PDB file of C-alpha atoms in Angstrom:
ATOM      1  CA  UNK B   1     110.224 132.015  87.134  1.00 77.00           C
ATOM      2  CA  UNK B   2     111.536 130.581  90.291  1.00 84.00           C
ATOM      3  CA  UNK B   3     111.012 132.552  93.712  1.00 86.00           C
ATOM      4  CA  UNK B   4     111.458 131.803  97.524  1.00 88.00           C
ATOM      5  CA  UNK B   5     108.399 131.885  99.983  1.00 90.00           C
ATOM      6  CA  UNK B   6     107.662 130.693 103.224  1.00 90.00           C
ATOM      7  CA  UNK B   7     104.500 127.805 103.705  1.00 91.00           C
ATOM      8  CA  UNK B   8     101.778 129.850 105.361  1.00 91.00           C
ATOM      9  CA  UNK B   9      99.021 127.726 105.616  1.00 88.00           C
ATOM     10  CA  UNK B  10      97.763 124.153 103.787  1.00 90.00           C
ATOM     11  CA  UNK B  11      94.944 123.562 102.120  1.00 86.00           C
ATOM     12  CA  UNK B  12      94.357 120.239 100.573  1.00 86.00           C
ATOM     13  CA  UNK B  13      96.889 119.531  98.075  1.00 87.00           C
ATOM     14  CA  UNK B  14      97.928 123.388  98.383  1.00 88.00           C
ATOM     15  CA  UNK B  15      99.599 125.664 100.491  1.00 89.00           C
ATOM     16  CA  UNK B  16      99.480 129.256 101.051  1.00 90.00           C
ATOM     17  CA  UNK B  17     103.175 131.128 100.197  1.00 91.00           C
ATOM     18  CA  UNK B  18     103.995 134.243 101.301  1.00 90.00           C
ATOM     19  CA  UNK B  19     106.867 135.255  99.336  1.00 88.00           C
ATOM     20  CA  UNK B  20     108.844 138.610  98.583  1.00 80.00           C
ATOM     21  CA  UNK B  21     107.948 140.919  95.824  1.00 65.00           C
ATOM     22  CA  UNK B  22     110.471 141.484  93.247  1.00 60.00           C
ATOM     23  CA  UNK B  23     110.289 144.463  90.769  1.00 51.00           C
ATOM     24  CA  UNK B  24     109.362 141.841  87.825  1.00 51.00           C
ATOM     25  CA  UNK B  25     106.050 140.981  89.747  1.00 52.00           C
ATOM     26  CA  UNK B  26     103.947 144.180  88.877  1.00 52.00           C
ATOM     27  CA  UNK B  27     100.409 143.690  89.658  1.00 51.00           C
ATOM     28  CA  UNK B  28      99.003 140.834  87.544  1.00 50.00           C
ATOM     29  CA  UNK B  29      96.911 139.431  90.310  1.00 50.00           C
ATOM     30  CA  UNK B  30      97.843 135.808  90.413  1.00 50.00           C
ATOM     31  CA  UNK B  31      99.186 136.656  94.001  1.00 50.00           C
ATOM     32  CA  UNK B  32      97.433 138.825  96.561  1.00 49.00           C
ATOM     33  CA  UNK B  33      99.607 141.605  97.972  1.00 47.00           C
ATOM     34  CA  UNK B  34      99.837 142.292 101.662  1.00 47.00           C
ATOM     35  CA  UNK B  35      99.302 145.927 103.343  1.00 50.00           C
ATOM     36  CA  UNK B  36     103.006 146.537 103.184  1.00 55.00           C
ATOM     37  CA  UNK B  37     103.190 146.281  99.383  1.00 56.00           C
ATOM     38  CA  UNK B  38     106.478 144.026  99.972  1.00 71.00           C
ATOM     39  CA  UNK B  39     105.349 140.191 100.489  1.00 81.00           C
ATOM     40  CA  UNK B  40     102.464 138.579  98.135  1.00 83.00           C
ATOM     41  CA  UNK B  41     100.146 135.823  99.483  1.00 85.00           C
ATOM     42  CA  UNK B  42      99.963 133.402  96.692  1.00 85.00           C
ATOM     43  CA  UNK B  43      98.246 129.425  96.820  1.00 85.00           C
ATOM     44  CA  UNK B  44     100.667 127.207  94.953  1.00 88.00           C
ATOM     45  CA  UNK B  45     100.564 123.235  94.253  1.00 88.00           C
ATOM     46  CA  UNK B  46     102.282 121.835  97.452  1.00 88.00           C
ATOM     47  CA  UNK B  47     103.952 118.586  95.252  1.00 87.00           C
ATOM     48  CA  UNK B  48     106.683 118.013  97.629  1.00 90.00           C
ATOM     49  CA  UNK B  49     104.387 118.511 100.914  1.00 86.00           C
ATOM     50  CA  UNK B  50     105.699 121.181 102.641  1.00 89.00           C
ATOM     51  CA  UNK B  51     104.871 121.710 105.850  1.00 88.00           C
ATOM     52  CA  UNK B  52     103.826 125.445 107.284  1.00 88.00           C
ATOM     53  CA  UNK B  53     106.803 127.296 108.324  1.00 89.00           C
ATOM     54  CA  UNK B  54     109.138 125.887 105.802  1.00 89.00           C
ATOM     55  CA  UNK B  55     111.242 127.741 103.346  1.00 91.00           C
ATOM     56  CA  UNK B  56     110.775 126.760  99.556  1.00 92.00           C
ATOM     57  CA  UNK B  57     111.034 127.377  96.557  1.00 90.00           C
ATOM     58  CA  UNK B  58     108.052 128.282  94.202  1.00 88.00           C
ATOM     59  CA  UNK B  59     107.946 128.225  90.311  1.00 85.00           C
ATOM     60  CA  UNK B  60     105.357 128.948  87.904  1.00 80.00           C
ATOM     61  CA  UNK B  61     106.598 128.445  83.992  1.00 76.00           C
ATOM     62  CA  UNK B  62     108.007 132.032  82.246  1.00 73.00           C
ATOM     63  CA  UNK B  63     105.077 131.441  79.164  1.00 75.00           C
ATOM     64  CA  UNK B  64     102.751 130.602  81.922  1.00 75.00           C
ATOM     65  CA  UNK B  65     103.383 134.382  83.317  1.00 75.00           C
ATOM     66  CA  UNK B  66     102.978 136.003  79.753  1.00 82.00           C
ATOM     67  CA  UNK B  67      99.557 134.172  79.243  1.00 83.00           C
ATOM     68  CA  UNK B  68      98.340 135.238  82.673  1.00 81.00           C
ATOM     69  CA  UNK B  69      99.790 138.363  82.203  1.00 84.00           C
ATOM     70  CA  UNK B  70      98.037 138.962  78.989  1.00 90.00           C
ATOM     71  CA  UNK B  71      94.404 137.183  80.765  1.00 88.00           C
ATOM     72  CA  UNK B  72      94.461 140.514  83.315  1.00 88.00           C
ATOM     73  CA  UNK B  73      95.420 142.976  81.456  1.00 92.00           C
ATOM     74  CA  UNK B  74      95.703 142.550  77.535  1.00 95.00           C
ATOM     75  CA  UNK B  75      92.048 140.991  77.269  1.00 95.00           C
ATOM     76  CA  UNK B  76      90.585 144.201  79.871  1.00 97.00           C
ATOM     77  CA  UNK B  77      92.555 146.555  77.553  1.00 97.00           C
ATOM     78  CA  UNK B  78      91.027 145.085  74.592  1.00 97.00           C
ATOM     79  CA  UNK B  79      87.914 145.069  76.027  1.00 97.00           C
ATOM     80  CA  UNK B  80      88.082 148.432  76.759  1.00 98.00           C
ATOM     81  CA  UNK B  81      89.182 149.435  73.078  1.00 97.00           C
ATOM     82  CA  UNK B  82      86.224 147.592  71.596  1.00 97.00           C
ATOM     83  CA  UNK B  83      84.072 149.106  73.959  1.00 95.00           C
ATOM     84  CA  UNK B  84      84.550 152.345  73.226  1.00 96.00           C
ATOM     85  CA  UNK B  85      85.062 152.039  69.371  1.00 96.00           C
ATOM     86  CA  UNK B  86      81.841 150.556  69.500  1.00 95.00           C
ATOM     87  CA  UNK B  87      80.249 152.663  70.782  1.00 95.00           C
ATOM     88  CA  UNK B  88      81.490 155.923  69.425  1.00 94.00           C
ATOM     89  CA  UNK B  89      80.331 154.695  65.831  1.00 93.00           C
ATOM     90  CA  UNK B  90      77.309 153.687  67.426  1.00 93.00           C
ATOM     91  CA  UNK B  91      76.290 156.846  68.859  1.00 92.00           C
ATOM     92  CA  UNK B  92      76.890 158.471  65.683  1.00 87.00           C
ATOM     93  CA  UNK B  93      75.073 156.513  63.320  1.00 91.00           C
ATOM     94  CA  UNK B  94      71.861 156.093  65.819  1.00 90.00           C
ATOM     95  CA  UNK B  95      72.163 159.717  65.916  1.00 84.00           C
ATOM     96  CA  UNK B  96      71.309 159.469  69.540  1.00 83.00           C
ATOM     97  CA  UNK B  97      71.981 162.919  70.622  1.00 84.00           C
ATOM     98  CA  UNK B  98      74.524 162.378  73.539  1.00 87.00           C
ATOM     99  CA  UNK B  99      78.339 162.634  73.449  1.00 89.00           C
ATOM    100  CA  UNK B 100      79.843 160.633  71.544  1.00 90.00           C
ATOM    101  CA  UNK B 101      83.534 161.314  73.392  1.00 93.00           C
ATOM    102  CA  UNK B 102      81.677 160.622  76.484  1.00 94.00           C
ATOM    103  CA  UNK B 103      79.280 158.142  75.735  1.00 94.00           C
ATOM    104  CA  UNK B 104      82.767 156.087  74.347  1.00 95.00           C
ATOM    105  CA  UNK B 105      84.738 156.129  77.206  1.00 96.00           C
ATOM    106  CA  UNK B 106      81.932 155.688  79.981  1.00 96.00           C
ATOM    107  CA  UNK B 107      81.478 152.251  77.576  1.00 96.00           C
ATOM    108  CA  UNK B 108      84.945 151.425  77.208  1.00 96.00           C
ATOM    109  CA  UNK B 109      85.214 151.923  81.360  1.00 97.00           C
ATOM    110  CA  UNK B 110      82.043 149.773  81.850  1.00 97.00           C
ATOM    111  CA  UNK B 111      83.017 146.779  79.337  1.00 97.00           C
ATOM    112  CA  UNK B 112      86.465 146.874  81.016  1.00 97.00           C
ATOM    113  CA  UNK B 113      84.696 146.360  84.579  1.00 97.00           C
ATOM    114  CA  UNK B 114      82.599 143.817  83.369  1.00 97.00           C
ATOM    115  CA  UNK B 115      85.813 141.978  82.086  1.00 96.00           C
ATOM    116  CA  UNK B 116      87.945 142.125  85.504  1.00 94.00           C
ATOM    117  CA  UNK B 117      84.247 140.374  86.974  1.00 94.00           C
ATOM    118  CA  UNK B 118      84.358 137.696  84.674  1.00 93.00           C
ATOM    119  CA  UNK B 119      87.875 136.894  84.539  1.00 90.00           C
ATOM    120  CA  UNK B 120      87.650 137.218  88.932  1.00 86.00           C
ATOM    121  CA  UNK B 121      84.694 134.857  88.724  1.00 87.00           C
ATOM    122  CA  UNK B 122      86.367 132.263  86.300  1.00 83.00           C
ATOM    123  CA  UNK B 123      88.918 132.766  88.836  1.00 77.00           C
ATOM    124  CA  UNK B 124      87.430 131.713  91.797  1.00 74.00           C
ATOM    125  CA  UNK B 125      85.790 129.198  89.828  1.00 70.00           C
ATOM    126  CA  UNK B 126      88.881 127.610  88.793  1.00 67.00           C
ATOM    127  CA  UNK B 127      87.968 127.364  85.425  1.00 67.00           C
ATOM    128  CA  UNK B 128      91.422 128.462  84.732  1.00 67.00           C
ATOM    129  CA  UNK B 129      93.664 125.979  83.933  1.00 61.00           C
ATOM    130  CA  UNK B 130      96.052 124.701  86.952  1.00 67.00           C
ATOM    131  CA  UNK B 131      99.062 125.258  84.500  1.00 68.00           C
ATOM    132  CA  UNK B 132      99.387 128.729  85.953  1.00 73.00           C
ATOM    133  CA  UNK B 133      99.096 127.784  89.762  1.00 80.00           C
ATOM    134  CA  UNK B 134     102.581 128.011  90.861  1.00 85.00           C
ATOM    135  CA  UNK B 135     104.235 124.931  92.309  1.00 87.00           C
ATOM    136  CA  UNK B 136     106.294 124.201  94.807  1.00 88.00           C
ATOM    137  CA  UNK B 137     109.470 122.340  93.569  1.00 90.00           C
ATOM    138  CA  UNK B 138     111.488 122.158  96.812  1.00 87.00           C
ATOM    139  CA  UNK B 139     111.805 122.556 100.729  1.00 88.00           C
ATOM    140  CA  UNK B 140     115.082 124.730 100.982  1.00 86.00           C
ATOM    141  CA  UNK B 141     116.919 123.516 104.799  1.00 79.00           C
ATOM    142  CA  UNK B 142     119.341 126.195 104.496  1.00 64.00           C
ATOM    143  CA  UNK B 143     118.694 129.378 103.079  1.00 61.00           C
ATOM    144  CA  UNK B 144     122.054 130.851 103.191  1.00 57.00           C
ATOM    145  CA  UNK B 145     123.200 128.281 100.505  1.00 52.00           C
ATOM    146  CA  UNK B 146     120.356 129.505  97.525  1.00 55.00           C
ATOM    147  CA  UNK B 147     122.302 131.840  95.343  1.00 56.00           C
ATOM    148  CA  UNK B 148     120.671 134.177  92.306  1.00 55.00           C
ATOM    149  CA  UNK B 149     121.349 133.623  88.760  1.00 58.00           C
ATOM    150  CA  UNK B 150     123.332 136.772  88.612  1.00 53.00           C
ATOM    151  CA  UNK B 151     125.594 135.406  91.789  1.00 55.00           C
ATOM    152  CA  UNK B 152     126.084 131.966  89.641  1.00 58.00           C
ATOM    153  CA  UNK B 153     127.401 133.781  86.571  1.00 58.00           C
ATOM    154  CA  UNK B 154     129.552 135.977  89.446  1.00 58.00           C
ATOM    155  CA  UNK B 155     130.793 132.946  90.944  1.00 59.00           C
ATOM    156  CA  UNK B 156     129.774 133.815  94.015  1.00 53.00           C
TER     157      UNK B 156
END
C-alpha cells in the first residue's frame, strides 16, 4: 500500500509523515489522525533521508496491513468474545447470584480494555516488529507527474 505524505519532522532514522486519508485507511491506529479527520500523522522509516518539507512517497506491505489490522481489532474482538463466554458460564455454574447477561458483557468490555492497554503499551514499547513501520521509498520533486493505479490502466 503505497501513499503520498509530506516529511513533518525527523527523528533519528525516522520521520514524521503527514499524509491524506483515503477511505481504505479506517481506523486501525498505526497512524494518528489529526482534528480534521482528513490528514494522519504517521512515523515511517526515513531510508532515503528525506528532509522536512519534502513530498514522498510512503509504503507499508498489503499483508503487513492485514496483520496489523487483525493486532487492533481481531485480537480486542476476540478478547472480548472470550471474555464474556467466560464469564457467562462462570456465573452460572458458581451460582453467584448476579446477572449473568450483565455480568458477561461488563467482562467482555473490561477484557477488551485491558487488550487495547497491552497492545498500546507493546506499542510504545516497540516490541512490535518494524515490518509494519511504513517506509519511505522515495522523495517525489514533482508532484504533478505521480499518477494512481486507476489513471495508469486509463492511460492517463
Amino acid at each position: 500500500m503505497k501513499e503520498i505524505g509530506t516529511v513533518k519532522a525527523l527523528r533519528g532514522n525516522n520521520a514524521e509523515v503527514e499524509i491524506k486519508r483515503n477511505s481504505a485507511c479506517g481506523d486501525c491506529g498505526a497512524c494518528h489522525v489529526s482534528k480534521d479527520q482528513s490528514v494522519m500523522l504517521t512515523t515511517a522509516k526515513n531510508s532515503v533521508n528525506a528532509k522536512s518539507g519534502e513530498t514522498v512517497e510512503v509504503e507499508m506491505q498489503f499483508a503487513n496491513v492485514f496483520v496489523a489490522a487483525f493486532i487492533m481489532y481481531g485480537i480486542p474482538l476476540i478478547a472480548f468474545i472470550l471474555g464474556s463466554c467466560v464469564a457467562y458460564y462462570l456465573v452460572d455454574a458458581l451460582s453467584i447470584g448476579w446477572d449473568q447477561v450483565l455480568t458477561s458483557f461488563l467482562t467482555g468490555i473490561s477484557l477488551t480494555a485491558v487488550t487495547y492497554l497491552v497492545i498500546r503499551n507493546f506499542d510504545r514499547q516497540g516490541r512490535f516488529n518494524s515490518k509494519y513501520q511504513p517506509v519511505i521509498i522515495a522523495v517525489i520533486e514533482n508532484i504533478e507527474t505521480i499518477s494512481t493505479p486507476m489513471e495508469k490502466r486509463m492511460g492517463n
